[in-house]
Structures are given as structure tokens and as C-alpha cells.
Amino acid sequence: MNRFARLATRLLAVPLGLVWLEPAGEAAGAVPECWPAGAEPDPAVPACCRLVAEDGMPRFLSRVGDGSDDGDGGGGAAFAFAGVPLVGGSGELLGVLAVTDHAPRQWSEDDVRDLSDLAAACSAQMRMRTRSETVRQAREAAEGEASRVHELLNRSELLLRASEDLADTSGLDEVRRRVGDLVGGDLQPAGIDLVLVRQGMLHHVTGPADGDLFGPPPRRLPEPFGLVSHWPVARAVREHRMIVVDGPSAADGGGAAAGPPATPAFDGLRLATAACLPLRGTRGTLGALVLGWEAPHGIGVDERAVLTTLAGYTAQAVERALHLDERVTVARQLQRAMLTELPDVPGLELSALYRPAARDDMVGGDWYDAYPLPVAPGGAASNALSLTVGDITGHDMRAAALMGQVRSMLRQADHDHAGEGPEQALCALERACRRLNLPASGTAVHAHLTPAADGHWQLRWSNAGHPAPLVVTADGAVETLERHDVLLHHALTPGPRTCDSRSLPPGGTLLLYTDGLVEERGGDIEDNVDRLSHRLAAAPPGVPLDALLRSLLDSVGPRDAQDDAVLFAVRVAAS
């Protein structure tokens, strides 16, 4: 605008030119742009400009210094004024382009035409500037809306991933880890805490693979704290609503905080903002998820909705994990209660090792058993021993319960058929299952071990479709006891079973195991059995059986076991 004022002064040969904005602009404090820059126009000039604005017509005035007043708002001083309105695209007034002189002057037709042409150019410039500003504002608004839409899209993707990733979690530590993975890339908190209500206390949930969001690994997990305590996370659980906590900020130098940290796990982290999200389950509030940020983090309506939905998915996963943990705990307690304490037998060393599946929800029906054999009527007492390793089909509580029944029934069969071979006990077990309509199926090796002369022990066994036992002698020779019959199955008609026997010499070891030791997805069982045999043969003489079984499990067993496994070893004392 200053440029047009300067051009007007040169074309019309006057000392002062200016662009005066329309009255609304003047009322808002807008200052006319003058040439020369900083010049002060005569007090009568603004009044003349207002007259041009009111009429919407050009005005060319000239006044001699006779003290008269022609109604233009000035006094009687001599001066000349010429002004042309500046018009917008819709005819609206934008302002006035004006020139003034300190002496009277007659305005020629060329003066009128030149000032009008300049006013038209100035109007066009002002319209273009207005359009440019409108376009800029529209572009910024569009960019802001696009950014908001992009952020909402990211939040929608976060919730979609949450619904998918949290749907198949099987443990609390996995729930916590996946929530950390989900929020780490989108919400970018500096800390996360998961607390659950147990007997009126809030307990922190931790896992073996906690990353940066959970603090450095050596950091000790805080103790449980009361549900009625002062911590904001406890308040969120009590009041069943989101609690947002503002901590120390950079502005106050990290001095006095607005209150305590949101949760004991955040103590010492100096977080600026934290959100405590209650986890609502089907039967009450389960606990809370807490997210914290190092910088002040405004949580608007959209983000509150996202956090609330995320907390809902987390609550579903936590409730499912708690239910599964409860079931698995009951099943494992049932299973472990039925795993035998091995008896002390003179002349024998016994050891057993049970390893559950890698996934806690896969409770199996593998078992081992060892107990003294009953004395046959009229027979002499001995240290005879019954040995069993078996695997009931299934990986759930039902399999564990069936295993307990089969184990007890096989013990009873041995007592009912005292003095008979292990094959008779297996046949009696099958007949009992059929009569009782017990849907038990699986595999087992059932054996009787009886002391013989010169420190030897006589082994008799019957194999119902189970992996072949291995025998290793003191000199490292390994024999596979391969003969076996059909597996146990409630739909099969019980038939006669076979029994084999061999002598176990002093220093010899018998190894029984279940298929969880040698079965691996994508692998060959026979290759794994061969590796097991080689490892057994290469074991140092006299190595304790506990150490031997652990070594075999570590070297042969699959890393990500999909099945539980049992290893049971009996060693004859060296002579």
C-alpha cells in the first residue's frame, strides 16, 4: 500500500499520498500507510477520507486559507485533497487512495484519471491479497483437518490392533507386554503400569520381557498398596473413572508437584502427565492401566475416547487371563498332586523329571509312577517295584483328571493281580475303563522290576503304543526295547497283551519318557530318539540321575514345547 501512496505523489506532484482503510479498520486501530513514510497527514485528511467512504464516490477538494469551513471536517487552513474509493470484488468498500497538498490547487482531468487508475490497481492488489490470505487460511485449515484426520486414523488403527492383539493373550505378563507394544508407537508414553485388585490390595503386574516403558530391568517392583490409599491410581479404581494427574513441569524446574505420582511404579520418573484408566470387568473393576508422559500431554475428547476403549480391550484380556490362570492353576495342582514321590529301594537309584508345555494353558496327561509291588499269596517278600510312564490324550484339565483315574486304576490292577505280569494289569485297566465307560485313551509303558542274583534286576514290561524305553549299560551300550502292542483306547475291544523281559546288570540304567521329549513340529521323531540314545550313551559314568535327566531334556527336548514331557530313570547300583 505504501508503494501506491508513493506512486500517487509522483504522478500528481503532491507532497503526501496515503491509503486509508475503511472505517471498521480505522476503528480497530489500523494506521494509514503514507508516503513519505512516517509523515503525519493534516487533521482534515481523515475526515475527507470518511466523506469519500460514505459517498462511495471520488472527491477532489481545494481550499484557500480564508478561515472558512466547507463541511469537510477541516479548519480554515489552505490545502488540497483528492481521494478515490478502493472497492472489493463484490463492490464493498476497502478504503481510500488519497493525495494532499499544503496549497490550493486545481485538479485536472489527467489528475482525476491518473488517481482513478492507481486506485483501480490498488483495489486489485488488495483483492488479490485478500484472496491470498483466504487461500492461506483455507490451506492451513485443510492441513489442520488433514492432520486431525490422520491422527484419528492412527487412533482407529491402534484400537483395531488392540482388538486383534489382545484377543489371543493367555497370561497377565503377555497382556502387559502387548499393551506396551500397542501404545509405544502411537501414544508414546514414557511409562506404563498395570495394577490388579487382589484382596483389597493393588498388585503390580510384571513380566520377564519388560522394555523401556516399564523402567530399567534392575528396578525393583514396588510392593502392593492399599485400594483405599492416596495414590491416584487407587482413586481411579475406587471411583470407576479416568483420573488425569499433572506432575512437575519444566517451567517450575521440576519442583513441587501438584500431587503424588499416579502410581508407586512412577515414583522418581518425574513424569509431567499421567492417565489412570480403570479396567472394568464383567463382575467389577479389575484394576487400572496407567500411562505417563514426560512432557505435558493434553488429553482431549478424542484421546479420552481412545484411552477408554483401549482400557476396555485391556480389561477383557485381563479377565480372560485371570480366568485361564485360575483354571491352569487348578489343573496343575491336580496334576502335580498325582505325580508320585519316588520310593527308596535298596540297590536302585530313581529319578523323575516333569516339564510342562511352554504354554501354560496346555495342561497335559503325562505321568510317571513307582510303587512297591504287592506280594503274591504264598510268595516271599521282596523289593519288587512297579514302574509306569504314560500319556493320556489331551492338553486340558479333563486330560489331567483322566490321568489321575487311570493311574489309580492301574495301581489297583497290580494289587488285584499280585504275582502276575505287567501285561495283566494293563488288560485289567482296559476292561475296567470299558465297564465304567471311562473315555480314556493314550499310551503307557508298565513294568515290574524284581531283584535277581549277583546284583542284577529282572525287568518285565508291556508297552501299549508308547515310545520305546532305552537301556544303557555301564560300558555305554544302548539298547532300545522296541516291542509294543496297540495303544490304550476306550473304543477298542480289550485283547491279550504281550510281556517281554531282560536283565538289568549292575550300573545299568533304564530310561522311560513321553513323546513330549522327542516330538517337535517340523522335526523327525526318529532322529530325535537317535540323538537321545547318543546323549544317553555319552553321559559320564556315575553322573547323578537328576543331572542326567536335566541334561537330556536341555539337549534333546524342543525349545518351544507344544506338549508336556516326563523323563523317568532307574539305575541299578554298581557291584
Short mmCIF file of C-alpha atoms in Angstrom, two decimals, residues 47-424:
data_model
loop_
_atom_site.label_atom_id
_atom_site.label_comp_id
_atom_site.label_asym_id
_atom_site.label_seq_id
_atom_site.Cartn_x
_atom_site.Cartn_y
_atom_site.Cartn_z
CA ALA A 47 -12.37 13.44 7.74
CA CYS A 48 -12.19 13.88 3.97
CA CYS A 49 -11.46 10.16 3.55
CA ARG A 50 -14.54 9.33 5.63
CA LEU A 51 -16.65 11.51 3.33
CA VAL A 52 -15.33 9.58 0.30
CA ALA A 53 -16.09 6.30 2.08
CA GLU A 54 -19.62 7.41 2.99
CA ASP A 55 -20.45 8.63 -0.52
CA GLY A 56 -18.58 5.87 -2.32
CA MET A 57 -17.58 8.50 -4.88
CA PRO A 58 -14.27 10.24 -5.72
CA ARG A 59 -13.79 13.64 -4.13
CA PHE A 60 -11.41 16.40 -5.27
CA LEU A 61 -11.23 19.43 -2.97
CA SER A 62 -9.21 22.64 -2.90
CA ARG A 63 -9.38 25.21 -0.16
CA VAL A 64 -7.74 28.64 0.30
CA GLY A 65 -6.74 29.77 3.78
CA ASP A 66 -9.66 32.20 4.44
CA GLY A 67 -10.86 30.61 7.66
CA SER A 68 -13.98 29.20 6.01
CA ASP A 69 -15.33 25.71 6.71
CA ASP A 70 -16.84 23.77 3.82
CA GLY A 71 -18.08 20.89 5.98
CA ASP A 72 -15.24 18.52 5.17
CA GLY A 73 -14.14 18.34 8.81
CA GLY A 74 -11.10 20.63 8.43
CA GLY A 75 -10.43 24.11 9.69
CA GLY A 76 -9.68 27.17 7.59
CA ALA A 77 -6.06 26.30 6.62
CA ALA A 78 -5.32 26.12 2.90
CA PHE A 79 -4.89 22.65 1.46
CA ALA A 80 -5.97 20.44 -1.46
CA PHE A 81 -7.36 16.88 -1.24
CA ALA A 82 -8.08 14.21 -3.84
CA GLY A 83 -9.44 10.76 -2.88
CA VAL A 84 -10.82 7.76 -4.78
CA PRO A 85 -12.58 4.79 -3.06
CA LEU A 86 -10.92 1.34 -3.17
CA VAL A 87 -13.53 -1.29 -4.00
CA GLY A 88 -13.57 -5.06 -3.41
CA GLY A 89 -14.72 -7.79 -5.79
CA SER A 90 -18.32 -7.58 -4.57
CA GLY A 91 -18.41 -3.78 -4.55
CA GLU A 92 -17.63 -3.48 -0.84
CA LEU A 93 -15.52 -0.57 0.33
CA LEU A 94 -11.92 -1.50 1.18
CA GLY A 95 -10.54 2.01 1.79
CA VAL A 96 -9.49 5.22 0.05
CA LEU A 97 -6.42 6.16 -2.02
CA ALA A 98 -5.79 9.88 -1.39
CA VAL A 99 -3.25 12.67 -2.00
CA THR A 100 -2.99 16.07 -0.31
CA ASP A 101 -1.18 19.35 -0.86
CA HIS A 102 -0.50 22.20 1.56
CA ALA A 103 -1.63 24.79 -1.01
CA PRO A 104 -4.83 25.21 -3.03
CA ARG A 105 -4.77 23.55 -6.40
CA GLN A 106 -6.98 22.88 -9.33
CA TRP A 107 -7.28 19.16 -10.13
CA SER A 108 -7.07 18.47 -13.85
CA GLU A 109 -8.77 15.70 -15.79
CA ASP A 110 -5.40 13.94 -16.05
CA ASP A 111 -5.08 14.09 -12.25
CA VAL A 112 -8.54 12.55 -11.84
CA ARG A 113 -7.79 9.83 -14.43
CA ASP A 114 -4.31 9.01 -13.02
CA LEU A 115 -5.55 8.77 -9.41
CA SER A 116 -8.53 6.66 -10.50
CA ASP A 117 -6.24 4.28 -12.44
CA LEU A 118 -3.93 3.98 -9.46
CA ALA A 119 -6.96 3.33 -7.19
CA ALA A 120 -8.13 0.56 -9.53
CA ALA A 121 -4.68 -1.07 -9.41
CA CYS A 122 -4.55 -0.65 -5.64
CA SER A 123 -8.03 -2.21 -5.31
CA ALA A 124 -6.92 -5.18 -7.42
CA GLN A 125 -3.83 -5.59 -5.25
CA MET A 126 -5.93 -5.51 -2.10
CA ARG A 127 -8.40 -8.04 -3.54
CA MET A 128 -5.53 -10.33 -4.50
CA ARG A 129 -4.04 -10.01 -1.04
CA THR A 130 -7.43 -10.82 0.49
CA ARG A 131 -7.81 -13.87 -1.76
CA SER A 132 -4.26 -15.00 -0.95
CA GLU A 133 -4.97 -14.68 2.75
CA THR A 134 -8.22 -16.60 2.32
CA VAL A 135 -6.39 -19.32 0.40
CA ARG A 136 -3.67 -19.43 3.07
CA GLN A 137 -6.22 -19.72 5.82
CA ALA A 138 -8.09 -22.40 3.87
CA ARG A 139 -4.85 -24.29 3.24
CA GLU A 140 -3.90 -24.12 6.90
CA ALA A 141 -7.38 -25.23 7.87
CA ALA A 142 -7.19 -28.09 5.37
CA GLU A 143 -3.76 -29.09 6.64
CA GLY A 144 -5.00 -28.95 10.20
CA GLU A 145 -8.03 -31.05 9.33
CA ALA A 146 -5.86 -33.50 7.40
CA SER A 147 -3.56 -33.76 10.41
CA ARG A 148 -6.55 -34.34 12.67
CA VAL A 149 -7.98 -36.95 10.30
CA HIS A 150 -4.57 -38.64 10.12
CA GLU A 151 -4.37 -38.67 13.90
CA LEU A 152 -7.89 -40.09 14.16
CA LEU A 153 -6.95 -42.72 11.58
CA ASN A 154 -3.89 -43.66 13.63
CA ARG A 155 -6.09 -43.92 16.73
CA SER A 156 -8.56 -46.10 14.83
CA GLU A 157 -5.72 -48.36 13.69
CA LEU A 158 -4.47 -48.51 17.28
CA LEU A 159 -7.87 -49.68 18.51
CA LEU A 160 -8.14 -52.20 15.67
CA ARG A 161 -4.73 -53.61 16.55
CA ALA A 162 -5.72 -53.65 20.22
CA SER A 163 -8.86 -55.66 19.49
CA GLU A 164 -6.79 -58.17 17.49
CA ASP A 165 -3.58 -58.34 19.57
CA LEU A 166 -5.29 -58.57 22.94
CA ALA A 167 -7.83 -61.16 21.79
CA ASP A 168 -5.47 -64.14 22.00
CA THR A 169 -3.38 -63.31 25.06
CA SER A 170 -3.07 -66.14 27.57
CA GLY A 171 -1.29 -64.58 30.57
CA LEU A 172 -1.10 -61.33 32.51
CA ASP A 173 2.53 -60.68 31.63
CA GLU A 174 1.66 -61.12 27.94
CA VAL A 175 -1.26 -58.68 28.29
CA ARG A 176 1.04 -56.08 29.83
CA ARG A 177 3.71 -56.59 27.16
CA ARG A 178 1.23 -56.28 24.28
CA VAL A 179 -0.36 -53.15 25.72
CA GLY A 180 3.13 -51.65 25.92
CA ASP A 181 3.78 -52.57 22.29
CA LEU A 182 0.45 -51.04 21.21
CA VAL A 183 0.74 -47.67 22.93
CA GLY A 184 4.52 -47.29 22.45
CA GLY A 185 4.24 -46.23 18.79
CA ASP A 186 1.06 -44.11 18.84
CA LEU A 187 0.50 -42.53 22.24
CA GLN A 188 4.25 -42.64 23.04
CA PRO A 189 4.11 -42.70 26.83
CA ALA A 190 7.33 -42.71 28.83
CA GLY A 191 5.96 -45.20 31.36
CA ILE A 192 3.20 -47.75 31.79
CA ASP A 193 1.91 -49.62 34.82
CA LEU A 194 -0.73 -52.34 35.18
CA VAL A 195 -2.20 -52.97 38.63
CA LEU A 196 -4.85 -55.51 39.63
CA VAL A 197 -7.12 -55.74 42.65
CA ARG A 198 -6.48 -58.75 44.90
CA GLN A 199 -8.00 -58.99 48.38
CA GLY A 200 -8.31 -55.22 48.82
CA MET A 201 -4.77 -54.53 47.60
CA LEU A 202 -3.41 -53.31 44.27
CA HIS A 203 -0.64 -55.50 42.86
CA HIS A 204 1.69 -54.54 40.03
CA VAL A 205 1.84 -56.92 37.08
CA THR A 206 5.29 -57.54 35.68
CA GLY A 207 6.74 -59.80 33.03
CA PRO A 208 10.09 -61.27 32.03
CA ALA A 209 10.43 -59.15 28.88
CA ASP A 210 9.68 -55.65 30.19
CA GLY A 211 11.14 -52.97 27.91
CA ASP A 212 11.92 -49.28 28.28
CA LEU A 213 8.29 -48.42 29.00
CA PHE A 214 8.47 -50.43 32.20
CA GLY A 215 11.67 -48.95 33.58
CA PRO A 216 15.18 -50.40 33.56
CA PRO A 217 15.36 -54.15 34.26
CA PRO A 218 17.19 -53.92 37.63
CA ARG A 219 14.48 -51.68 39.03
CA ARG A 220 12.68 -53.39 41.89
CA LEU A 221 8.93 -53.71 41.53
CA PRO A 222 7.06 -51.69 44.20
CA GLU A 223 5.20 -53.53 46.93
CA PRO A 224 1.39 -53.95 46.75
CA PHE A 225 -0.54 -50.98 48.13
CA GLY A 226 -4.00 -50.47 49.56
CA LEU A 227 -7.10 -49.84 47.49
CA VAL A 228 -8.01 -47.04 49.93
CA SER A 229 -4.56 -45.40 49.68
CA HIS A 230 -3.84 -41.85 48.49
CA TRP A 231 -2.42 -42.92 45.11
CA PRO A 232 -4.40 -41.53 42.14
CA VAL A 233 -4.50 -44.98 40.53
CA ALA A 234 -6.28 -46.30 43.63
CA ARG A 235 -8.75 -43.44 43.35
CA ALA A 236 -9.42 -44.31 39.69
CA VAL A 237 -10.24 -47.89 40.73
CA ARG A 238 -12.44 -46.76 43.64
CA GLU A 239 -14.35 -44.15 41.63
CA HIS A 240 -14.52 -46.19 38.40
CA ARG A 241 -13.41 -43.24 36.24
CA MET A 242 -10.36 -41.88 34.45
CA ILE A 243 -8.07 -39.77 36.62
CA VAL A 244 -5.56 -37.44 34.93
CA VAL A 245 -2.60 -36.33 37.05
CA ASP A 246 -0.34 -33.35 36.29
CA GLY A 247 3.10 -33.66 37.87
CA PRO A 248 6.14 -31.36 37.92
CA SER A 249 6.76 -29.39 34.73
CA ALA A 250 9.85 -27.91 33.12
CA ALA A 251 8.54 -24.43 33.93
CA ASP A 252 8.87 -24.93 37.68
CA GLY A 253 12.22 -26.66 37.35
CA GLY A 254 10.77 -29.95 38.46
CA GLY A 255 9.99 -28.52 41.88
CA ALA A 256 6.88 -29.13 43.91
CA ALA A 257 4.46 -31.44 42.18
CA ALA A 258 0.71 -31.00 42.00
CA GLY A 259 0.36 -34.24 43.94
CA PRO A 260 1.92 -37.68 44.31
CA PRO A 261 2.89 -39.73 41.24
CA ALA A 262 -0.06 -41.53 39.71
CA THR A 263 1.24 -44.93 40.86
CA PRO A 264 4.15 -46.17 43.02
CA ALA A 265 5.81 -47.56 39.88
CA PHE A 266 6.23 -43.96 38.61
CA ASP A 267 7.94 -42.70 41.77
CA GLY A 268 11.15 -40.98 40.70
CA LEU A 269 10.37 -40.87 36.96
CA ARG A 270 9.41 -37.14 37.01
CA LEU A 271 6.50 -37.52 34.60
CA ALA A 272 4.51 -34.40 33.66
CA THR A 273 1.18 -36.08 32.89
CA ALA A 274 -0.35 -39.46 33.74
CA ALA A 275 -3.71 -41.04 32.96
CA CYS A 276 -5.17 -43.71 35.27
CA LEU A 277 -7.69 -45.85 33.38
CA PRO A 278 -9.94 -48.21 35.37
CA LEU A 279 -10.29 -51.73 33.93
CA ARG A 280 -13.97 -52.64 34.14
CA GLY A 281 -14.71 -56.36 34.05
CA THR A 282 -18.00 -58.20 33.93
CA ARG A 283 -18.05 -58.50 37.72
CA GLY A 284 -16.49 -55.24 38.86
CA THR A 285 -13.33 -53.19 38.38
CA LEU A 286 -10.31 -55.45 37.94
CA GLY A 287 -7.62 -52.80 38.41
CA ALA A 288 -6.17 -49.99 36.33
CA LEU A 289 -3.87 -49.23 33.42
CA VAL A 290 -1.64 -46.18 33.93
CA LEU A 291 0.15 -44.27 31.15
CA GLY A 292 2.62 -41.47 31.86
CA TRP A 293 4.32 -38.83 29.68
CA GLU A 294 7.49 -36.83 30.36
CA ALA A 295 6.14 -33.66 28.71
CA PRO A 296 2.72 -32.12 29.47
CA HIS A 297 0.21 -34.15 27.49
CA GLY A 298 -3.20 -32.67 26.76
CA ILE A 299 -5.90 -35.34 26.72
CA GLY A 300 -8.80 -34.11 24.63
CA VAL A 301 -12.20 -35.63 23.99
CA ASP A 302 -10.94 -37.79 21.10
CA GLU A 303 -8.00 -39.19 23.07
CA ARG A 304 -10.19 -39.83 26.10
CA ALA A 305 -12.42 -41.96 23.91
CA VAL A 306 -9.38 -43.83 22.56
CA LEU A 307 -7.96 -44.43 26.04
CA THR A 308 -11.33 -45.58 27.38
CA THR A 309 -11.74 -48.06 24.52
CA LEU A 310 -8.15 -49.29 24.95
CA ALA A 311 -8.84 -49.84 28.65
CA GLY A 312 -11.94 -51.84 27.70
CA TYR A 313 -9.94 -54.19 25.46
CA THR A 314 -7.27 -54.49 28.15
CA ALA A 315 -9.90 -55.34 30.77
CA GLN A 316 -11.29 -58.12 28.55
CA ALA A 317 -7.80 -59.56 28.07
CA VAL A 318 -7.03 -59.33 31.80
CA GLU A 319 -10.30 -61.01 32.74
CA ARG A 320 -9.66 -63.81 30.27
CA ALA A 321 -6.08 -64.23 31.54
CA LEU A 322 -7.27 -64.36 35.17
CA HIS A 323 -9.87 -66.97 34.29
CA LEU A 324 -7.32 -69.03 32.40
CA ASP A 325 -4.74 -68.68 35.18
CA GLU A 326 -7.30 -69.92 37.66
CA ARG A 327 -8.13 -72.94 35.54
CA VAL A 328 -4.48 -73.72 34.82
CA THR A 329 -3.58 -73.39 38.49
CA VAL A 330 -6.28 -75.85 39.49
CA ALA A 331 -5.24 -78.28 36.75
CA ARG A 332 -1.55 -78.03 37.59
CA GLN A 333 -2.23 -78.54 41.28
CA LEU A 334 -4.34 -81.57 40.40
CA GLN A 335 -1.66 -82.91 38.10
CA ARG A 336 1.25 -82.34 40.46
CA ALA A 337 -0.69 -83.83 43.35
CA MET A 338 -0.87 -87.08 41.39
CA LEU A 339 2.82 -87.22 40.47
CA THR A 340 4.39 -89.79 42.73
CA GLU A 341 7.05 -89.27 45.35
CA LEU A 342 9.57 -91.91 44.39
CA PRO A 343 10.12 -94.69 46.91
CA ASP A 344 13.50 -95.58 48.41
CA VAL A 345 14.53 -99.02 47.12
CA PRO A 346 17.80 -100.61 48.24
CA GLY A 347 20.06 -101.29 45.27
CA LEU A 348 18.27 -98.79 42.97
CA GLU A 349 18.56 -95.08 42.21
CA LEU A 350 15.35 -93.48 40.93
CA SER A 351 14.78 -90.02 39.47
CA ALA A 352 11.91 -88.40 37.57
CA LEU A 353 11.55 -85.04 35.81
CA TYR A 354 8.31 -83.44 34.66
CA ARG A 355 8.30 -80.42 32.34
CA PRO A 356 5.01 -78.68 31.46
CA ALA A 357 4.34 -77.34 27.97
CA ALA A 358 5.69 -73.91 27.06
CA ARG A 359 2.15 -72.54 27.04
CA ASP A 360 0.56 -72.50 30.47
CA ASP A 361 -2.90 -73.31 29.09
CA MET A 362 -1.67 -76.69 27.75
CA VAL A 363 -2.05 -78.91 30.80
CA GLY A 364 -1.27 -82.46 29.76
CA GLY A 365 -1.95 -86.00 30.86
CA ASP A 366 1.66 -87.20 31.12
CA TRP A 367 2.52 -89.06 34.30
CA TYR A 368 5.01 -91.36 35.96
CA ASP A 369 4.50 -93.72 38.87
CA ALA A 370 6.58 -96.04 41.04
CA TYR A 371 5.43 -98.14 43.98
CA PRO A 372 6.30 -101.46 45.67
CA LEU A 373 4.65 -104.49 44.09
CA PRO A 374 2.30 -106.44 46.35
CA VAL A 375 3.42 -109.89 47.46
CA ALA A 376 1.61 -112.73 45.75
CA PRO A 377 -0.35 -115.11 48.01
CA GLY A 378 2.15 -117.59 49.43
CA GLY A 379 5.08 -115.71 47.92
CA ALA A 380 8.15 -114.38 49.63
CA ALA A 381 8.59 -110.70 50.34
CA SER A 382 10.96 -108.82 48.05
CA ASN A 383 11.84 -105.29 46.95
CA ALA A 384 9.96 -105.73 43.68
CA LEU A 385 8.94 -102.42 42.14
CA SER A 386 6.24 -101.33 39.69
CA LEU A 387 7.17 -98.61 37.18
CA THR A 388 4.91 -96.71 34.82
CA VAL A 389 5.24 -93.83 32.38
CA GLY A 390 2.10 -92.88 30.44
CA ASP A 391 0.44 -90.18 28.37
CA ILE A 392 -3.33 -89.64 28.34
CA THR A 393 -4.54 -87.93 25.16
CA GLY A 394 -5.38 -84.23 25.53
CA HIS A 395 -3.98 -80.96 26.87
CA ASP A 396 -6.54 -79.71 29.33
CA MET A 397 -7.98 -80.29 32.78
CA ARG A 398 -10.02 -83.23 31.52
CA ALA A 399 -6.81 -85.00 30.42
CA ALA A 400 -5.26 -84.38 33.84
CA ALA A 401 -8.36 -85.73 35.59
CA LEU A 402 -8.47 -88.84 33.38
CA MET A 403 -4.78 -89.38 34.02
CA GLY A 404 -5.45 -89.42 37.76
CA GLN A 405 -8.18 -92.00 37.36
CA VAL A 406 -6.10 -94.24 35.06
CA ARG A 407 -3.09 -94.01 37.36
CA SER A 408 -5.15 -95.09 40.38
CA MET A 409 -6.90 -97.88 38.46
CA LEU A 410 -3.57 -99.27 37.23
CA ARG A 411 -2.26 -99.35 40.78
CA GLN A 412 -5.37 -101.25 41.84
CA ALA A 413 -4.96 -103.68 38.94
CA ASP A 414 -1.43 -104.52 40.12
CA HIS A 415 -2.76 -105.25 43.59
CA ASP A 416 -5.67 -107.29 42.27
CA HIS A 417 -3.32 -109.38 40.11
CA ALA A 418 -0.43 -109.81 42.51
CA GLY A 419 2.22 -112.18 41.21
CA GLU A 420 1.13 -111.72 37.59
CA GLY A 421 2.93 -109.79 34.87
CA PRO A 422 2.50 -106.09 33.92
CA GLU A 423 0.52 -107.09 30.82
CA GLN A 424 -2.25 -108.46 33.06
#
